[in-house]
PDB file of C-alpha atoms in Angstrom:
ATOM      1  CA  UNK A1161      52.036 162.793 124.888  1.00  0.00           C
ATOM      2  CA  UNK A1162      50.160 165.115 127.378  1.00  0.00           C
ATOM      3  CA  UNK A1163      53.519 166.476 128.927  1.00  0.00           C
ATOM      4  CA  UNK A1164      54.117 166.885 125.275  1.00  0.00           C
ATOM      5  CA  UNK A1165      51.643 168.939 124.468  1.00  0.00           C
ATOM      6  CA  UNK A1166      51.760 171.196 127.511  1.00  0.00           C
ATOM      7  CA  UNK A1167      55.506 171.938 127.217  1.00  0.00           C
ATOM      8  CA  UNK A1168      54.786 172.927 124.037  1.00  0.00           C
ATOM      9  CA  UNK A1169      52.040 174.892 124.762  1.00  0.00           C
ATOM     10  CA  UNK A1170      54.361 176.759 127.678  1.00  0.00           C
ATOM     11  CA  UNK A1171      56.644 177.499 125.553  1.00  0.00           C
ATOM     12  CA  UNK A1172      53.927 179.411 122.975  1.00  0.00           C
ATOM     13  CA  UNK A1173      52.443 181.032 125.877  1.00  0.00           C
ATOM     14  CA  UNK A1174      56.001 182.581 127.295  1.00  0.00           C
ATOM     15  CA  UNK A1175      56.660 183.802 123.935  1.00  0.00           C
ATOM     16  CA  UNK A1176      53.319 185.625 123.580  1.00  0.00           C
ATOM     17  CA  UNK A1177      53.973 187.461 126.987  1.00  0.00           C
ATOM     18  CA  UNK A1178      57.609 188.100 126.011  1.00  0.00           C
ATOM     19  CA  UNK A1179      56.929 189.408 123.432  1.00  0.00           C
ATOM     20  CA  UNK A1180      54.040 191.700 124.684  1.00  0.00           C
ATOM     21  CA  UNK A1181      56.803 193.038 127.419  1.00  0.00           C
ATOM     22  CA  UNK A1182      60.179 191.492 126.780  1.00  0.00           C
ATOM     23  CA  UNK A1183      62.863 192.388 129.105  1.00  0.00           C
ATOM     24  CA  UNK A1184      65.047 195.565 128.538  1.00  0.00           C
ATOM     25  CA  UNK A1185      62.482 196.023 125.528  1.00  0.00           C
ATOM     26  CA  UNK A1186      62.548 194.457 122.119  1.00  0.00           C
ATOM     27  CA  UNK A1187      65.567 196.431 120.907  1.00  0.00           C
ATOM     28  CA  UNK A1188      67.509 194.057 123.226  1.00  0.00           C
ATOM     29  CA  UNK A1189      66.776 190.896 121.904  1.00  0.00           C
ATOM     30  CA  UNK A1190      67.108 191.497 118.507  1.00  0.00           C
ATOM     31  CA  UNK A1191      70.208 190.708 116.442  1.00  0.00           C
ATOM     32  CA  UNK A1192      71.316 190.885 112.594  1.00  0.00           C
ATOM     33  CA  UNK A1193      71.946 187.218 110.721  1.00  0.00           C
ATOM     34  CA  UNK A1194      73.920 186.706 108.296  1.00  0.00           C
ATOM     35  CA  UNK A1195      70.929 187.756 105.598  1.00  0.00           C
ATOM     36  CA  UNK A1196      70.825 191.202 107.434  1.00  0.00           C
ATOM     37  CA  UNK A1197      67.708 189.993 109.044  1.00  0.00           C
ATOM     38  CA  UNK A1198      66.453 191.187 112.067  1.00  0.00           C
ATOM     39  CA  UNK A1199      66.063 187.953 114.632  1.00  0.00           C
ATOM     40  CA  UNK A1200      64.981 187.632 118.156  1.00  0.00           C
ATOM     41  CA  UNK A1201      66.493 185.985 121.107  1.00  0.00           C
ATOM     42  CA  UNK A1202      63.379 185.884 122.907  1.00  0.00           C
ATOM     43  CA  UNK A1203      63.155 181.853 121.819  1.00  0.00           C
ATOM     44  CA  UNK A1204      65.743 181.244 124.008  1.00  0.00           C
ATOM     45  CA  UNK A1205      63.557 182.014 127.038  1.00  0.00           C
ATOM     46  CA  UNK A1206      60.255 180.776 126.027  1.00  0.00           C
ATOM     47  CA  UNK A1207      62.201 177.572 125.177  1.00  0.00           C
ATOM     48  CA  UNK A1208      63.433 177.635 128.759  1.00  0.00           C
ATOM     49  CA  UNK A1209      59.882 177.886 130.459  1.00  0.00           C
ATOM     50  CA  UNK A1210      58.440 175.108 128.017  1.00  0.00           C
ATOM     51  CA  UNK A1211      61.534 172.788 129.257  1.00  0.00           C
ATOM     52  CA  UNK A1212      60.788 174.091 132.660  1.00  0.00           C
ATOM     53  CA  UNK A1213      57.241 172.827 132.946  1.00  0.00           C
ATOM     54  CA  UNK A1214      58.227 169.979 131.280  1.00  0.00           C
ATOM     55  CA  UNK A1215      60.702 169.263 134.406  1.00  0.00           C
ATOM     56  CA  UNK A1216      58.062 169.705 136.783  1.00  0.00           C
ATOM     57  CA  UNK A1217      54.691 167.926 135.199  1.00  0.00           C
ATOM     58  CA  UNK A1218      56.547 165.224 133.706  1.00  0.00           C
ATOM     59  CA  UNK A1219      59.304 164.232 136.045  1.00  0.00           C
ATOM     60  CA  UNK A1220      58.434 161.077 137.409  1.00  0.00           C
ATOM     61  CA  UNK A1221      59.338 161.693 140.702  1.00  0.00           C
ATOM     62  CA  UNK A1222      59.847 165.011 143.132  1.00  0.00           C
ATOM     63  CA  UNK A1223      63.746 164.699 143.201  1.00  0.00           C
ATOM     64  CA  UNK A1224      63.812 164.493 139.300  1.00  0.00           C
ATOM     65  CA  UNK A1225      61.452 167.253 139.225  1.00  0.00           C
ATOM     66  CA  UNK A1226      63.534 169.942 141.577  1.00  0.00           C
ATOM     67  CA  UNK A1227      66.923 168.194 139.545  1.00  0.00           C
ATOM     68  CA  UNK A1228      65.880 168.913 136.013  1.00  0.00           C
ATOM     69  CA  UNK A1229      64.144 172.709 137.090  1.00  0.00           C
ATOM     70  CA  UNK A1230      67.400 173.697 138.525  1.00  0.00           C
ATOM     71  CA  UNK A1231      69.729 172.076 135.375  1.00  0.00           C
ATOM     72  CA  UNK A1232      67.450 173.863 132.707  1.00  0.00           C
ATOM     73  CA  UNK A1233      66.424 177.388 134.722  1.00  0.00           C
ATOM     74  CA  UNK A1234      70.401 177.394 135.152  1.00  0.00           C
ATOM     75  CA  UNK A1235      71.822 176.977 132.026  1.00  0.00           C
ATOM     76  CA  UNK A1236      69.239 178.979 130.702  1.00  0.00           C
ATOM     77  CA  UNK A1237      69.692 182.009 133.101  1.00  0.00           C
ATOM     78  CA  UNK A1238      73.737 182.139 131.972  1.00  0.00           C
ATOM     79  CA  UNK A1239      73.318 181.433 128.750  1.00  0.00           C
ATOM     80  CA  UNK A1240      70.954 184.411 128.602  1.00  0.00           C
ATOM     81  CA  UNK A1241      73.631 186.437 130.299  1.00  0.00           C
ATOM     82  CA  UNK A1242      76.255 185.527 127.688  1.00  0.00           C
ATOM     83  CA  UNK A1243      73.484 186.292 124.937  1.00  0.00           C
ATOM     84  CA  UNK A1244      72.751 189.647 125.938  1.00  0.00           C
ATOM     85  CA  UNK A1245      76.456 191.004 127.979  1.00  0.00           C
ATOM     86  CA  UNK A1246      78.631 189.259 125.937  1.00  0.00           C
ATOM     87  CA  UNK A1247      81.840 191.308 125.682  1.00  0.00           C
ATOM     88  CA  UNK A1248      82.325 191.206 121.639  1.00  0.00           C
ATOM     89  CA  UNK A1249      85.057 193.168 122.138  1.00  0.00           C
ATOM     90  CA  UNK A1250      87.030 189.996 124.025  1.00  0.00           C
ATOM     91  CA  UNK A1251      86.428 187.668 120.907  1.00  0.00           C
ATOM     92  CA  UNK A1252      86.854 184.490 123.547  1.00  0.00           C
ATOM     93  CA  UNK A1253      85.552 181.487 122.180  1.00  0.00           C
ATOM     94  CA  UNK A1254      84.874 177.763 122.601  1.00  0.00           C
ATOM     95  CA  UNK A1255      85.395 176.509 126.210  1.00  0.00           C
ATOM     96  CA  UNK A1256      89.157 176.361 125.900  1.00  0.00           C
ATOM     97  CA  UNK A1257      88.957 180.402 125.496  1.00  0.00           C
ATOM     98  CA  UNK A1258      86.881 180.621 128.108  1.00  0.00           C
ATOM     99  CA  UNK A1259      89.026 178.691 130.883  1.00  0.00           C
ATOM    100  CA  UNK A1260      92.341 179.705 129.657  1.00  0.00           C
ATOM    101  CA  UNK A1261      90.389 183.346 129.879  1.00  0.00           C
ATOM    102  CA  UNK A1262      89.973 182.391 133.519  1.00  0.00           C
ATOM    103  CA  UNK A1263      93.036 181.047 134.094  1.00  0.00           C
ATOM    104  CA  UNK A1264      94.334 184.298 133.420  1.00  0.00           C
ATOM    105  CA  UNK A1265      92.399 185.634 135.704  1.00  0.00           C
ATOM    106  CA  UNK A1266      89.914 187.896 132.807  1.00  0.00           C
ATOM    107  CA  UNK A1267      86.145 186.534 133.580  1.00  0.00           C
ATOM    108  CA  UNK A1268      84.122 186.746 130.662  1.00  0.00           C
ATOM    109  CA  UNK A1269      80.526 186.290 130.586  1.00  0.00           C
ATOM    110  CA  UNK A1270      81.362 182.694 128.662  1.00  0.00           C
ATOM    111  CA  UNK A1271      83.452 182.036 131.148  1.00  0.00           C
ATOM    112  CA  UNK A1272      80.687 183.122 133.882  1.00  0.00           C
ATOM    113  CA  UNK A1273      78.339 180.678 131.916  1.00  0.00           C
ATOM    114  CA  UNK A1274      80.410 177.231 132.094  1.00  0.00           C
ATOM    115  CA  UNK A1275      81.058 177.753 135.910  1.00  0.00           C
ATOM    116  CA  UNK A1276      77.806 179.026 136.404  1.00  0.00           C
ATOM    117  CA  UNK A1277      76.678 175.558 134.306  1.00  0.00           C
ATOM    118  CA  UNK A1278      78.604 173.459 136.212  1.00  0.00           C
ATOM    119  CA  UNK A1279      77.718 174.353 139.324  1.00  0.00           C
ATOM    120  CA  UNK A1280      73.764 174.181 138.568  1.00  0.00           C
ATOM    121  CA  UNK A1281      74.546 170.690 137.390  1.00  0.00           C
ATOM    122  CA  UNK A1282      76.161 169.468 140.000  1.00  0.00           C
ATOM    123  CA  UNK A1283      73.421 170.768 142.365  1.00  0.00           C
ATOM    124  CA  UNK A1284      70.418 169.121 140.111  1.00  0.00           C
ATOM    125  CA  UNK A1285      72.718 166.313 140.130  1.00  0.00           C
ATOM    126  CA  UNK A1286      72.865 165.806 144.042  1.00  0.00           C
ATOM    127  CA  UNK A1287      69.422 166.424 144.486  1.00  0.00           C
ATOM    128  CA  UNK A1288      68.980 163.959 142.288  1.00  0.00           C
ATOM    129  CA  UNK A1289      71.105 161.567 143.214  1.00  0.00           C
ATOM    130  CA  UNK A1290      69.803 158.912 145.970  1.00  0.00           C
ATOM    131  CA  UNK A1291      71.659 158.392 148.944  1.00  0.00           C
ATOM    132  CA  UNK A1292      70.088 154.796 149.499  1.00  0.00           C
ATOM    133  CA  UNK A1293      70.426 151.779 147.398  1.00  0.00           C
ATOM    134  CA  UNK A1294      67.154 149.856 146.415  1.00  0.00           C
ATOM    135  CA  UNK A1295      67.360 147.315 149.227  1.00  0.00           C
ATOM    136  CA  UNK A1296      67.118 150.667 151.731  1.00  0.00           C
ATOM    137  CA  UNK A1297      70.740 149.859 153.272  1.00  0.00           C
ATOM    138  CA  UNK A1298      72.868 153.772 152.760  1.00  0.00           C
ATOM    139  CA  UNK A1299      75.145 153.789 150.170  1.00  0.00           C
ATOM    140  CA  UNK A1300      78.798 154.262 150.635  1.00  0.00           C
ATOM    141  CA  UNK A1301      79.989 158.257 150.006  1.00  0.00           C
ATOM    142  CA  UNK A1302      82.665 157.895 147.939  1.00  0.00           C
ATOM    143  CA  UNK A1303      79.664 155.566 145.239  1.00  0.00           C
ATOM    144  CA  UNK A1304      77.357 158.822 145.794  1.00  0.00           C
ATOM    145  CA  UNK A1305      79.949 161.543 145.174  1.00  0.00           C
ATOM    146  CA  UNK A1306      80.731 159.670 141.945  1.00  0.00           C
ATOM    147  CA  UNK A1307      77.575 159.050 140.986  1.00  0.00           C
ATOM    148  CA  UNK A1308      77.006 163.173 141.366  1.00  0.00           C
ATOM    149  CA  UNK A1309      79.695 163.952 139.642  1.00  0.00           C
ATOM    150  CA  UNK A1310      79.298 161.940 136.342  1.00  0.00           C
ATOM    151  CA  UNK A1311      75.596 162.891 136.450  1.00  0.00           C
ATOM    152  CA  UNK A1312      76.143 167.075 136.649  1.00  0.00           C
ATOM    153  CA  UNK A1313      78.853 166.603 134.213  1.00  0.00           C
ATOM    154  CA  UNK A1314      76.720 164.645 131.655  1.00  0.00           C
ATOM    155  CA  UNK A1315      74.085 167.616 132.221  1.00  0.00           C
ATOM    156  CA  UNK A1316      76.839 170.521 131.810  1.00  0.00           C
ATOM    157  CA  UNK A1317      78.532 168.501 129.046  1.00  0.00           C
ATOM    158  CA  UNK A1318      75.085 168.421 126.914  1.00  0.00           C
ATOM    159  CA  UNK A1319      73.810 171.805 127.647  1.00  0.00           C
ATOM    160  CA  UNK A1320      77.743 172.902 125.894  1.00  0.00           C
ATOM    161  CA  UNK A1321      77.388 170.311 123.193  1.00  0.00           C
ATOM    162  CA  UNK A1322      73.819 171.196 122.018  1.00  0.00           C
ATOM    163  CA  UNK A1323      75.086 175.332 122.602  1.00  0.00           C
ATOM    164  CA  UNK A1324      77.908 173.926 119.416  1.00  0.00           C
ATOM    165  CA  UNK A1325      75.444 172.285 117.484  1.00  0.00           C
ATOM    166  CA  UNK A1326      73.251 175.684 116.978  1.00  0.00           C
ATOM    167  CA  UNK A1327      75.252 177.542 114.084  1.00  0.00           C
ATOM    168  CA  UNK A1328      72.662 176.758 111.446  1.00  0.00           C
ATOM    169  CA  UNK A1329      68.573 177.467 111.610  1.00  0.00           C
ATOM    170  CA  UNK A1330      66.536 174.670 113.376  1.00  0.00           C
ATOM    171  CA  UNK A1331      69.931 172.032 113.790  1.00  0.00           C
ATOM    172  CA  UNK A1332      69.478 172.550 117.596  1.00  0.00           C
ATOM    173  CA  UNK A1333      66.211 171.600 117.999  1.00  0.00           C
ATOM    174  CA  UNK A1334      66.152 169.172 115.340  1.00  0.00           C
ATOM    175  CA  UNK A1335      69.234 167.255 117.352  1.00  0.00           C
ATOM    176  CA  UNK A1336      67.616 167.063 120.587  1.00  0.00           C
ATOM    177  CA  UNK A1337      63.941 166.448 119.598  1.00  0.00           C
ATOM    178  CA  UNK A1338      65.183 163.167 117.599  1.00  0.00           C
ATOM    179  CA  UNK A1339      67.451 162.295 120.602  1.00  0.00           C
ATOM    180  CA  UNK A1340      64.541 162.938 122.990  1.00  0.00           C
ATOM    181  CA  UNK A1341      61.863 161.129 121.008  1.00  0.00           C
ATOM    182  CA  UNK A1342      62.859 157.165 122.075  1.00  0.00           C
ATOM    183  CA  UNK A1343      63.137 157.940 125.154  1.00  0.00           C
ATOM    184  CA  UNK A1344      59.973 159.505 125.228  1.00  0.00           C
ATOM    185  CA  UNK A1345      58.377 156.560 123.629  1.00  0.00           C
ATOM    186  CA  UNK A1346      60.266 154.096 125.909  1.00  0.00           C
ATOM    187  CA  UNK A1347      59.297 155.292 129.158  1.00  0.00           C
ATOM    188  CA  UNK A1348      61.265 155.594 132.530  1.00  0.00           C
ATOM    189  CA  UNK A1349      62.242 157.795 134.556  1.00  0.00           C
ATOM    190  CA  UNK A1350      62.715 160.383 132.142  1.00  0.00           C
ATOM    191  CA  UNK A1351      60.633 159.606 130.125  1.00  0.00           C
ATOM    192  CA  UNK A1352      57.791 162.681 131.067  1.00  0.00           C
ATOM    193  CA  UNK A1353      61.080 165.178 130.337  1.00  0.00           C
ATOM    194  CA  UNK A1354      62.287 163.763 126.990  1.00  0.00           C
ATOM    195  CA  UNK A1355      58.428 164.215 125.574  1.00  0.00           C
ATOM    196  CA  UNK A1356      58.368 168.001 126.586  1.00  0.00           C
ATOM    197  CA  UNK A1357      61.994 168.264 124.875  1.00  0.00           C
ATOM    198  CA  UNK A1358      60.518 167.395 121.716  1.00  0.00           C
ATOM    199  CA  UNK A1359      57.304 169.476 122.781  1.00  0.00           C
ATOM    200  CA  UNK A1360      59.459 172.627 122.853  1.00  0.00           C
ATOM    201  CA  UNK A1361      61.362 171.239 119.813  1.00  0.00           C
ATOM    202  CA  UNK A1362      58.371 170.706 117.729  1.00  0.00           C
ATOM    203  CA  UNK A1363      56.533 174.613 119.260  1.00  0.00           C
ATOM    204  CA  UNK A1364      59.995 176.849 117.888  1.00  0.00           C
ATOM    205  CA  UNK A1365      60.913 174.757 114.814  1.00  0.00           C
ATOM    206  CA  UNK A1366      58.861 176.514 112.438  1.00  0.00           C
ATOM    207  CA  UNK A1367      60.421 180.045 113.175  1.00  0.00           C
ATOM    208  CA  UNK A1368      63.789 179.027 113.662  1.00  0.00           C
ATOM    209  CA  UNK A1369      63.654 177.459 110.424  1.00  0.00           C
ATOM    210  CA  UNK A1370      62.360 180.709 108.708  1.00  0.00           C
ATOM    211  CA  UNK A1371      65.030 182.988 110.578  1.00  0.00           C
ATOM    212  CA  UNK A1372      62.524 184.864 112.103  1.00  0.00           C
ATOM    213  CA  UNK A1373      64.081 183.329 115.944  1.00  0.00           C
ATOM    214  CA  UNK A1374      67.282 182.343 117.072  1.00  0.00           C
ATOM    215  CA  UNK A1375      67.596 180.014 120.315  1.00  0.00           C
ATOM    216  CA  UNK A1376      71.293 181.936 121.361  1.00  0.00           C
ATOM    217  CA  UNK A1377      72.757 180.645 124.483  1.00  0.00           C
ATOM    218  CA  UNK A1378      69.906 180.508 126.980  1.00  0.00           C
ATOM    219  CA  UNK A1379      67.604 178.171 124.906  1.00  0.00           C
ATOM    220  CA  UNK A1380      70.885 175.890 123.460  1.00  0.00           C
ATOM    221  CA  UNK A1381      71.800 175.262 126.713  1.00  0.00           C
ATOM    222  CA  UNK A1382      68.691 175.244 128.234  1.00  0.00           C
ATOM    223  CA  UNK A1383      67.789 172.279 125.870  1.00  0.00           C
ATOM    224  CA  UNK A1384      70.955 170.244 126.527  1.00  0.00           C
ATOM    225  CA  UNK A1385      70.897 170.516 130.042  1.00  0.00           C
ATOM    226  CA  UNK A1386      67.037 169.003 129.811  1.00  0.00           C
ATOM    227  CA  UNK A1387      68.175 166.247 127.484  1.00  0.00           C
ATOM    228  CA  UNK A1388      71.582 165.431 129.680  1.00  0.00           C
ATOM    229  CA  UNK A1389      69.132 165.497 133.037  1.00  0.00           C
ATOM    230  CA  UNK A1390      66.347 163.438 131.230  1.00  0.00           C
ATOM    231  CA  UNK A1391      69.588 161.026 130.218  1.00  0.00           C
ATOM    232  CA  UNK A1392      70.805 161.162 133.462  1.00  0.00           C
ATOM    233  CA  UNK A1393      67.470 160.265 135.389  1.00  0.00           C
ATOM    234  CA  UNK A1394      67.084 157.119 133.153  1.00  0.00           C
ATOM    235  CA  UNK A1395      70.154 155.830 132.394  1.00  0.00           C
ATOM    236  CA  UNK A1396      72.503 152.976 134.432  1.00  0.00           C
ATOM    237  CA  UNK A1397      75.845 154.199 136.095  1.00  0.00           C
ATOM    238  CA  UNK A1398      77.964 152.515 132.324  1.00  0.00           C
ATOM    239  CA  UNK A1399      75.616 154.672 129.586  1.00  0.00           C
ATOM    240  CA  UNK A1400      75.721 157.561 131.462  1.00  0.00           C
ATOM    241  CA  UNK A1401      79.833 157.164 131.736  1.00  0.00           C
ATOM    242  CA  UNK A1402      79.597 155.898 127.976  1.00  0.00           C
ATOM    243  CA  UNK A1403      77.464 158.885 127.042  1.00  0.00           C
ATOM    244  CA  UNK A1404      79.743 161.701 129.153  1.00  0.00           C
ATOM    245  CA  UNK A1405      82.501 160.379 127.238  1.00  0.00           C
ATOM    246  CA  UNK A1406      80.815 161.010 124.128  1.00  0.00           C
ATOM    247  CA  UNK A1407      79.630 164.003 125.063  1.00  0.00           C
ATOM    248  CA  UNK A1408      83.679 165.096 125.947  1.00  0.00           C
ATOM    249  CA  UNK A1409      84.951 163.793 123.354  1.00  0.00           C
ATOM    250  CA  UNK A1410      82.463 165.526 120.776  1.00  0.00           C
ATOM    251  CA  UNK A1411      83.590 168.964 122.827  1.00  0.00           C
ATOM    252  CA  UNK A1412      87.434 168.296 122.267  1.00  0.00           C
ATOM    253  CA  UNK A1413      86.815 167.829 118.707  1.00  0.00           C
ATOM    254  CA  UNK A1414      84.990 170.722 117.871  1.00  0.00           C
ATOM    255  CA  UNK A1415      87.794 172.934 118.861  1.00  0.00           C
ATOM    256  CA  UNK A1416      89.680 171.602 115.409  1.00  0.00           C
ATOM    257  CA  UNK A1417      86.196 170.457 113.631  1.00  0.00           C
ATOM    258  CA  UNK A1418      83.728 172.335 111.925  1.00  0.00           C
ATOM    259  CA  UNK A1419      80.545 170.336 113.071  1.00  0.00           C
ATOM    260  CA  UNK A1420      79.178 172.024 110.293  1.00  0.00           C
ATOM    261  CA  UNK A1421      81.419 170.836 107.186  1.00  0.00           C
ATOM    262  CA  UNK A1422      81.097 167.060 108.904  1.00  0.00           C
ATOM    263  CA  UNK A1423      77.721 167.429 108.344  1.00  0.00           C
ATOM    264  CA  UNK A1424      77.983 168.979 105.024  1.00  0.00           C
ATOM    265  CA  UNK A1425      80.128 166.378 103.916  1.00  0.00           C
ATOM    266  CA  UNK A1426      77.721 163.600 105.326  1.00  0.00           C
ATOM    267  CA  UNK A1427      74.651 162.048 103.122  1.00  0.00           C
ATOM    268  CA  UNK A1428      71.644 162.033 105.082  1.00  0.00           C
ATOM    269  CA  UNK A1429      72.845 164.541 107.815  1.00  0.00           C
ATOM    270  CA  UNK A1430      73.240 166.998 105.357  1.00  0.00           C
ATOM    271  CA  UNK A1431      69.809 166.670 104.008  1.00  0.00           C
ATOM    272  CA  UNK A1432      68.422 166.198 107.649  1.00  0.00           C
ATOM    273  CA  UNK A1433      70.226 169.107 108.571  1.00  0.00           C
ATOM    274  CA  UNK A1434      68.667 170.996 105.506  1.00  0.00           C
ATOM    275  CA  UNK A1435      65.462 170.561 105.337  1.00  0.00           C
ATOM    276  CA  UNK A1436      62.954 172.836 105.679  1.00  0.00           C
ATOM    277  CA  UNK A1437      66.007 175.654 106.267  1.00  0.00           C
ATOM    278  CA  UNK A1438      65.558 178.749 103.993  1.00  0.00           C
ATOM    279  CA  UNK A1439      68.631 178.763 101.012  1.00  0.00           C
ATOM    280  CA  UNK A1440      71.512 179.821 101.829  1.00  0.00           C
ATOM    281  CA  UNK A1441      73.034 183.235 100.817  1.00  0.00           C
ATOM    282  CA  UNK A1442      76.321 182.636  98.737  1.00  0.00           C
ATOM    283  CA  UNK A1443      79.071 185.173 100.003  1.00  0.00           C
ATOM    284  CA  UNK A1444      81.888 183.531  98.204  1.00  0.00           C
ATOM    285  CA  UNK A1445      83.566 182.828 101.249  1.00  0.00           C
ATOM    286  CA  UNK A1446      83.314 178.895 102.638  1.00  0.00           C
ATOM    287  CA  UNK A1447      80.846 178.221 105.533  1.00  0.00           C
ATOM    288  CA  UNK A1448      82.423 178.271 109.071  1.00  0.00           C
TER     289      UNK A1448
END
């Protein structure tokens, strides 16, 4: 619980200082909800440099430390980028925009983010990733490269998927503090990361929840790529393939799914998914 607590405690103290001197001054970090509210981005970095210090105090070894630092500082760093460049004026959206935007050769700042993603994951991931097997003898390339590979794309795949699940107050960091917390309590090797996941969770619920914050991009994926490197540092070569497949197939659905009316639609999810939120203002017009 002390990795826990310090994460959490991070994450307070990089708000208080961003907020005393944020970036490019307040004006850029606040946005309008859907209330008319005035909300800051600013929990998207302090989220960040909780999940950071979690990587590094609670990593159970250096590799995992140095792995998760550069998963999280990267997603957050793009996802920041995308928060505050975004060209509104493209409308791309959902990773299929993004790459067929690329494909066409127009590089928008989403599609900056999921190859800038991607490649942070893959580097955590080969850090990471041992090049001996436990009786010392070297393990065969083509094993390692694979290994890498389905490790940075479980990271870049759960930094995306949390980014989808924030369209609604507090649903982000409700969703990975409850996936974080067994594996907190189970220990392993990712054990020390999962508890400052729900430390960061548990330090920007309250204001997310009352509107006043709004994780955007850089603290989404800063969270999922935490969670999918915490996953990733623990888990056997078939749950990590189980869970990237999960994680992909979640991904594909949500470009013809509204996460949001599944969960609507679901008892117990809904009222998870709820609680504590603020009521909703009616518009007339069906949630999206």
């Amino acid at each position: 619980m002390t990795t826990t607590m310090i994460a959490a405690t991070a994450s307070r103290a990089a708000r208080g200082l961003l907020d005393a001197e944020p970036p490019g001054g307040q004006r850029r970090w606040t946005r309008t909800n859907h209330r008319g509210d005035s909300v800051s981005l600013l929990a998207g970095p302090a989220a960040a440099a909780g999940l950071i210090v979690a990587g590094v105090v609670g990593a159970a070894s250096l590799r995992g430390a140095v792995a998760t630092t550069i998963a999280t500082a990267t997603a957050a760093a793009f996802g920041v980028i995308d928060d505050l460049d975004e060209d509104t004026a493209e409308r791309t959206k959902g990773l299929r925009g993004h790459l067929g935007a690329l494909a066409h050769g127009r590089v928008t700042t989403g599609g900056m983010k999921v190859l800038g993603i991607g490649a942070g994951s893959l580097v955590a991931a080969a850090v990471a990733t041992e090049t001996r097997a436990t009786d010392g003898s070297r393990r065969s390339a083509a094993g390692w490269l694979f290994d890498v590979a389905t490790f940075g794309a479980l990271i870049a795949a759960s930094a995306n998927l949390v980014n989808l699940l924030d369209l609604r107050p507090g649903r982000a960091l409700k969703a990975t503090g409850l996936a974080a917390a067994p594996m907190a309590l189970a220990g392993g090797r990712g054990a020390g990361v999962a508890a400052g996941i729900v430390g960061v969770s548990v330090a920007g619920l309250e204001s997310d929840l009352d509107e006043r914050d709004m994780l955007g991009d850089g603290g989404a994926n800063a969270l999922g790529a935490a969670l999918g490197a915490a996953v990733a540092l623990d888990a056997p070569r078939p749950v990590r393939l189980a869970l990237l497949a999960g994680a992909i197939g979640l991904t594909l659905v949500s470009e013809k799914v509204s996460f949001t009316e599944v969960i609507a639609s679901t008892p117990g999810l809904r009222e998870l998914d709820a609680w504590g939120r603020r009521p909703a203002v009616s518009t007339g017009r069906p949630a999206t």
